[in-house]
């Protein structure tokens, strides 16, 4: 795809969430963004005041960009580009600040861009998505039978049962490789799972610590049932990791669903990102620790991305607000997360196994 250049101009608002919704016009008044990009915008919730110390002009990206898209600034600036939406603000003397007239992100993911004028200390943060799927927000998957695992879950640290759960409550079924508990009573991988219940959670320890290596670093497998390639009966979960078992960091998420999904209903697999459970049985959702590289806990040493030993899965009751006593769950952009609700019996996320793909051990 040919690179496009975007600008931010003097008329743009100072607060990111209050940006003028119209792109800056190019020569002859033509808009600089394609219609398909304009249709892919996600609305940001109001940003915390602490994010902006007398911020510079608003960068207009529309939140979604194709990989390698050049985004040119309207004047020279100093910038830091980091993976993840919640990256910590770089200190004024941080060596990562560099003079630039544009930026481009080379691979799909979620990013924080920090900008300041040369010689100034006031900083603005701009959050956006790089994706090559403008109809959705595609996330890589891996087939369970061929996953190049370096290790599997070895111990259950905590199992908190959610509501409406009456079956598949043995947490040790998440331990070991894919379909590890096959027996006369478990003859199908769809049953070789532990259910969390609506709103429940499960914390496991890997036998081999995950590390931030090339590409995705670990995979999470659920037993989603697929109607076709992109339509899945999905029960979703937030994904968090830790090095010490105390300080956990949650992966950023995107949900593009717009309406409630009944029990047994389907979601589009490419409508979510950063959530486990959107892939059909036998396929795992891949996660890249690099997306957490800019977090405060990584910078201060509480989370060592080269020694991530603990994984926590938290079921999402995808009901929207105020349904049967449940509260809505939101993605990193403030959008409500919808999944099949309300499920019963084997309610909530059904964890099959988790696999470490990169490790230094």
XYZ file of C-alpha atoms in Angstrom:
361
model
C 0.000 0.000 0.000
C 1.334 3.427 -0.883
C 2.146 5.549 2.162
C -0.058 8.500 2.973
C 0.877 11.644 4.809
C -1.297 13.069 7.535
C -0.895 16.427 9.250
C -2.011 18.127 12.418
C -2.775 21.794 12.023
C -3.195 24.929 14.096
C -6.980 24.611 14.283
C -6.860 21.261 16.041
C -8.090 21.103 19.623
C -5.612 20.763 22.471
C -7.112 17.677 24.098
C -6.886 14.449 22.132
C -10.447 13.311 22.781
C -11.724 16.704 21.638
C -10.031 16.670 18.250
C -11.812 18.294 15.368
C -13.440 15.293 13.588
C -12.583 16.716 10.175
C -9.145 15.989 8.713
C -6.908 18.839 7.686
C -7.507 19.610 4.034
C -4.838 19.216 1.405
C -4.441 21.198 -1.775
C -7.770 22.092 -3.301
C -9.588 21.177 -0.091
C -9.238 17.414 -0.623
C -9.199 15.321 2.506
C -5.994 13.468 3.196
C -7.639 10.319 4.608
C -9.300 7.561 2.653
C -12.994 6.927 3.269
C -12.286 3.441 4.547
C -9.960 4.886 7.176
C -12.553 7.429 8.239
C -15.069 4.604 8.675
C -12.674 2.718 10.920
C -12.294 5.358 13.620
C -12.671 4.412 17.261
C -13.864 7.077 19.704
C -11.519 7.703 22.585
C -12.932 8.402 26.065
C -11.789 11.679 27.657
C -8.132 11.404 28.561
C -7.002 12.016 32.107
C -5.747 15.536 32.719
C -2.473 14.079 33.974
C -1.770 12.801 30.462
C -1.350 16.341 29.206
C 0.899 19.023 30.601
C -0.033 22.036 28.470
C -0.217 19.722 25.449
C 0.893 20.504 21.936
C -1.501 20.396 19.016
C -3.694 17.408 18.464
C -2.325 14.802 16.090
C -5.090 13.665 13.751
C -4.623 10.010 12.893
C -8.176 8.718 13.224
C -6.785 6.038 15.610
C -6.282 3.467 12.832
C -3.412 3.354 10.349
C -2.072 0.760 7.914
C 1.451 -0.552 8.686
C 4.272 1.659 7.420
C 1.944 4.642 6.925
C 3.991 7.844 7.142
C 2.423 10.445 9.442
C 4.075 13.812 8.942
C 3.945 16.537 11.561
C 3.030 20.085 10.580
C 6.251 21.330 12.198
C 9.435 19.688 13.513
C 8.939 17.919 16.835
C 10.598 15.576 19.291
C 8.950 12.186 19.633
C 8.980 8.808 21.356
C 6.943 5.953 19.833
C 6.173 3.007 22.141
C 4.095 -0.152 21.885
C 0.960 -0.209 23.998
C -1.711 2.353 24.743
C -0.729 2.807 28.381
C 2.999 3.375 27.970
C 4.527 5.585 30.647
C 5.336 9.190 29.719
C 9.093 9.458 29.029
C 11.015 11.775 31.343
C 12.167 15.109 29.944
C 15.793 13.909 29.743
C 14.949 10.410 28.458
C 17.430 9.396 25.751
C 14.615 7.981 23.603
C 13.433 11.464 22.591
C 14.442 12.149 19.013
C 13.930 14.990 16.584
C 11.550 14.039 13.790
C 9.251 15.408 11.114
C 7.174 12.223 10.812
C 6.699 8.726 12.214
C 5.612 5.304 10.966
C 4.851 2.068 12.820
C 6.145 -0.962 10.989
C 3.922 -3.725 12.337
C 0.291 -4.071 13.493
C -0.356 -3.291 17.134
C -1.438 -0.643 19.606
C 0.828 2.350 20.165
C 1.444 5.465 22.226
C 3.080 8.418 20.500
C 4.597 11.124 22.707
C 5.277 14.541 21.180
C 6.794 17.810 22.330
C 8.178 20.900 20.662
C 11.999 21.109 20.578
C 13.325 22.604 23.781
C 9.984 22.354 25.612
C 8.954 19.997 28.400
C 5.198 19.952 27.730
C 4.244 16.527 26.345
C 1.186 15.074 24.624
C 0.332 11.402 24.320
C -1.609 10.097 21.304
C -2.991 6.560 21.250
C -3.690 4.771 17.986
C -3.926 1.384 16.261
C -1.903 0.063 13.346
C -3.774 -2.658 11.479
C -3.961 -4.106 7.995
C -7.601 -5.116 8.525
C -9.861 -2.104 8.227
C -13.018 -4.163 8.516
C -11.842 -5.318 11.911
C -8.824 -5.631 14.149
C -7.214 -8.947 13.255
C -5.107 -10.827 15.804
C -2.785 -13.697 14.971
C -3.676 -17.261 15.907
C -1.852 -20.570 16.168
C -3.126 -24.118 15.746
C -2.976 -26.139 18.955
C -1.649 -29.310 17.366
C 1.315 -27.537 15.807
C 2.118 -24.828 18.362
C 5.911 -24.645 18.943
C 5.556 -24.541 22.720
C 8.515 -24.019 25.037
C 6.325 -24.721 28.072
C 2.799 -25.065 29.437
C 0.881 -24.176 32.601
C 2.348 -26.162 35.515
C 0.335 -24.952 38.524
C -2.953 -23.272 39.366
C -2.265 -20.348 41.697
C -5.832 -19.114 42.138
C -9.260 -20.091 40.820
C -12.126 -17.726 41.541
C -15.408 -19.126 40.333
C -17.804 -16.681 38.755
C -21.586 -16.804 38.690
C -23.901 -19.301 36.946
C -21.204 -22.013 37.040
C -22.181 -25.638 37.749
C -19.874 -27.744 35.557
C -16.294 -27.988 34.259
C -14.890 -26.682 37.552
C -11.640 -28.663 37.780
C -8.944 -25.966 37.370
C -6.213 -28.535 36.734
C -7.649 -29.133 33.278
C -5.784 -26.006 32.165
C -2.467 -27.634 33.034
C -0.198 -29.177 30.453
C -0.368 -29.297 26.695
C -3.397 -29.160 24.419
C -5.910 -31.937 25.128
C -3.689 -33.161 27.972
C -6.424 -34.919 29.946
C -7.863 -37.171 27.273
C -9.476 -40.243 28.826
C -12.576 -42.405 28.625
C -14.518 -39.578 30.227
C -12.848 -36.829 28.180
C -12.937 -37.990 24.593
C -13.282 -34.600 22.935
C -11.120 -31.483 23.457
C -14.238 -29.341 23.769
C -14.706 -30.906 27.216
C -11.077 -30.735 28.322
C -11.474 -27.276 29.871
C -12.079 -25.419 33.102
C -14.847 -22.821 33.066
C -14.435 -19.556 34.950
C -18.097 -18.666 35.382
C -19.454 -15.240 34.517
C -16.949 -12.779 35.987
C -14.595 -15.452 37.348
C -10.820 -15.625 37.042
C -7.961 -18.101 36.858
C -4.283 -17.515 37.624
C -1.673 -20.053 36.530
C 2.101 -20.423 36.708
C 4.026 -21.572 33.655
C 6.626 -24.320 33.939
C 8.918 -22.153 31.797
C 8.834 -18.365 32.067
C 7.795 -16.505 28.933
C 10.170 -13.929 27.470
C 9.804 -11.040 25.060
C 11.319 -12.576 21.967
C 10.697 -12.374 18.221
C 7.003 -12.326 17.364
C 4.256 -13.533 19.731
C 5.420 -14.849 23.109
C 2.518 -16.964 24.370
C -0.862 -18.351 23.322
C -4.185 -18.867 25.118
C -6.621 -21.574 23.977
C -10.393 -21.669 24.591
C -13.124 -23.909 23.191
C -14.985 -21.392 21.039
C -17.434 -22.923 18.586
C -17.226 -21.625 15.051
C -20.111 -21.252 12.616
C -17.714 -20.209 9.867
C -14.234 -18.753 9.478
C -15.037 -15.459 11.187
C -18.131 -16.182 13.298
C -17.503 -17.659 16.752
C -19.598 -18.461 19.805
C -17.152 -16.680 22.070
C -16.771 -16.178 25.786
C -14.029 -13.597 26.181
C -11.443 -12.885 28.873
C -8.970 -10.152 29.775
C -5.354 -11.322 29.813
C -2.846 -10.213 32.461
C 0.754 -11.275 33.148
C 3.206 -11.000 36.032
C 6.788 -11.847 36.917
C 6.371 -11.893 40.693
C 2.796 -13.120 41.089
C 1.771 -9.830 42.699
C 2.026 -7.075 40.091
C -0.069 -7.893 37.018
C -0.311 -5.929 33.771
C -3.340 -6.211 31.488
C -3.008 -6.256 27.717
C -4.704 -3.433 25.853
C -7.952 -4.428 24.187
C -10.259 -3.417 21.357
C -13.898 -4.401 20.915
C -15.879 -3.270 17.891
C -19.142 -5.000 18.773
C -22.137 -2.666 18.916
C -24.975 -4.747 20.364
C -25.676 -7.464 22.910
C -25.051 -11.112 21.978
C -27.401 -13.777 23.417
C -26.268 -17.115 24.846
C -25.254 -19.193 21.850
C -24.873 -16.096 19.699
C -21.861 -15.373 17.514
C -19.320 -12.571 17.310
C -16.947 -11.738 14.469
C -13.507 -13.068 15.359
C -11.866 -9.963 13.880
C -14.017 -7.614 15.948
C -11.822 -7.928 19.049
C -8.109 -7.582 19.812
C -6.138 -8.354 22.964
C -8.862 -10.624 24.367
C -8.653 -14.393 24.730
C -11.534 -16.561 23.561
C -12.401 -15.127 20.160
C -10.852 -18.018 18.236
C -12.524 -21.389 17.534
C -11.674 -24.658 19.242
C -8.159 -25.801 18.401
C -6.777 -22.336 17.714
C -5.067 -20.084 20.241
C -4.917 -16.317 20.497
C -1.345 -15.027 20.349
C 0.046 -12.308 22.619
C 3.223 -10.261 22.260
C 4.878 -9.024 25.466
C 6.369 -6.165 23.481
C 2.987 -4.431 23.796
C 3.722 -3.955 27.510
C 7.267 -2.637 27.067
C 6.446 0.964 27.950
C 4.501 0.290 31.155
C 5.570 1.809 34.485
C 5.923 -1.661 36.040
C 8.421 -2.647 33.338
C 10.422 0.543 33.723
C 10.657 0.247 37.520
C 11.394 -3.488 37.421
C 8.227 -4.976 38.888
C 7.519 -6.715 35.578
C 10.464 -8.387 33.856
C 9.435 -9.088 30.272
C 12.202 -11.648 29.993
C 10.821 -13.627 32.929
C 7.033 -13.643 32.855
C 5.907 -16.654 34.875
C 2.265 -15.948 35.755
C -0.840 -15.551 33.618
C -4.289 -14.416 34.776
C -7.497 -14.803 32.765
C -10.533 -12.757 33.825
C -13.918 -13.596 32.323
C -15.880 -10.770 30.742
C -19.653 -10.828 31.258
C -20.329 -9.245 27.868
C -23.721 -7.918 28.809
C -23.441 -4.180 28.486
C -24.422 -2.013 31.431
C -26.939 -2.887 34.134
C -27.963 -6.432 33.115
C -28.904 -8.977 35.810
C -26.673 -7.240 38.324
C -23.596 -7.331 36.083
C -21.598 -4.261 35.154
C -20.349 -3.537 31.681
C -16.751 -4.307 30.744
C -14.881 -1.832 28.553
C -11.972 -2.028 26.150
C -8.989 0.321 26.219
C -10.873 2.872 24.123
C -13.956 2.971 26.353
C -16.130 0.759 24.127
C -18.449 -1.793 25.742
C -17.269 -5.384 25.251
C -20.008 -7.771 24.141
C -19.835 -11.557 24.058
C -22.301 -14.436 24.456
C -24.319 -13.611 27.580
C -25.749 -14.954 29.782
C -24.161 -18.416 29.676
C -24.972 -21.151 32.177
C -23.533 -24.440 33.414
C -20.071 -24.164 31.886
C -20.515 -20.412 32.163
C -17.954 -17.850 31.138
C -14.521 -18.327 29.586
C -13.496 -21.965 29.145
C -9.725 -22.284 29.530
C -8.210 -25.219 27.623
C -4.468 -24.574 27.916
C -1.814 -21.879 27.580
C 1.522 -22.194 25.789
C 4.828 -20.332 26.167
C 6.357 -19.625 22.751
C 9.462 -17.592 23.660
C 11.620 -18.256 26.710
C 15.188 -17.685 27.906
C 15.122 -20.671 30.264
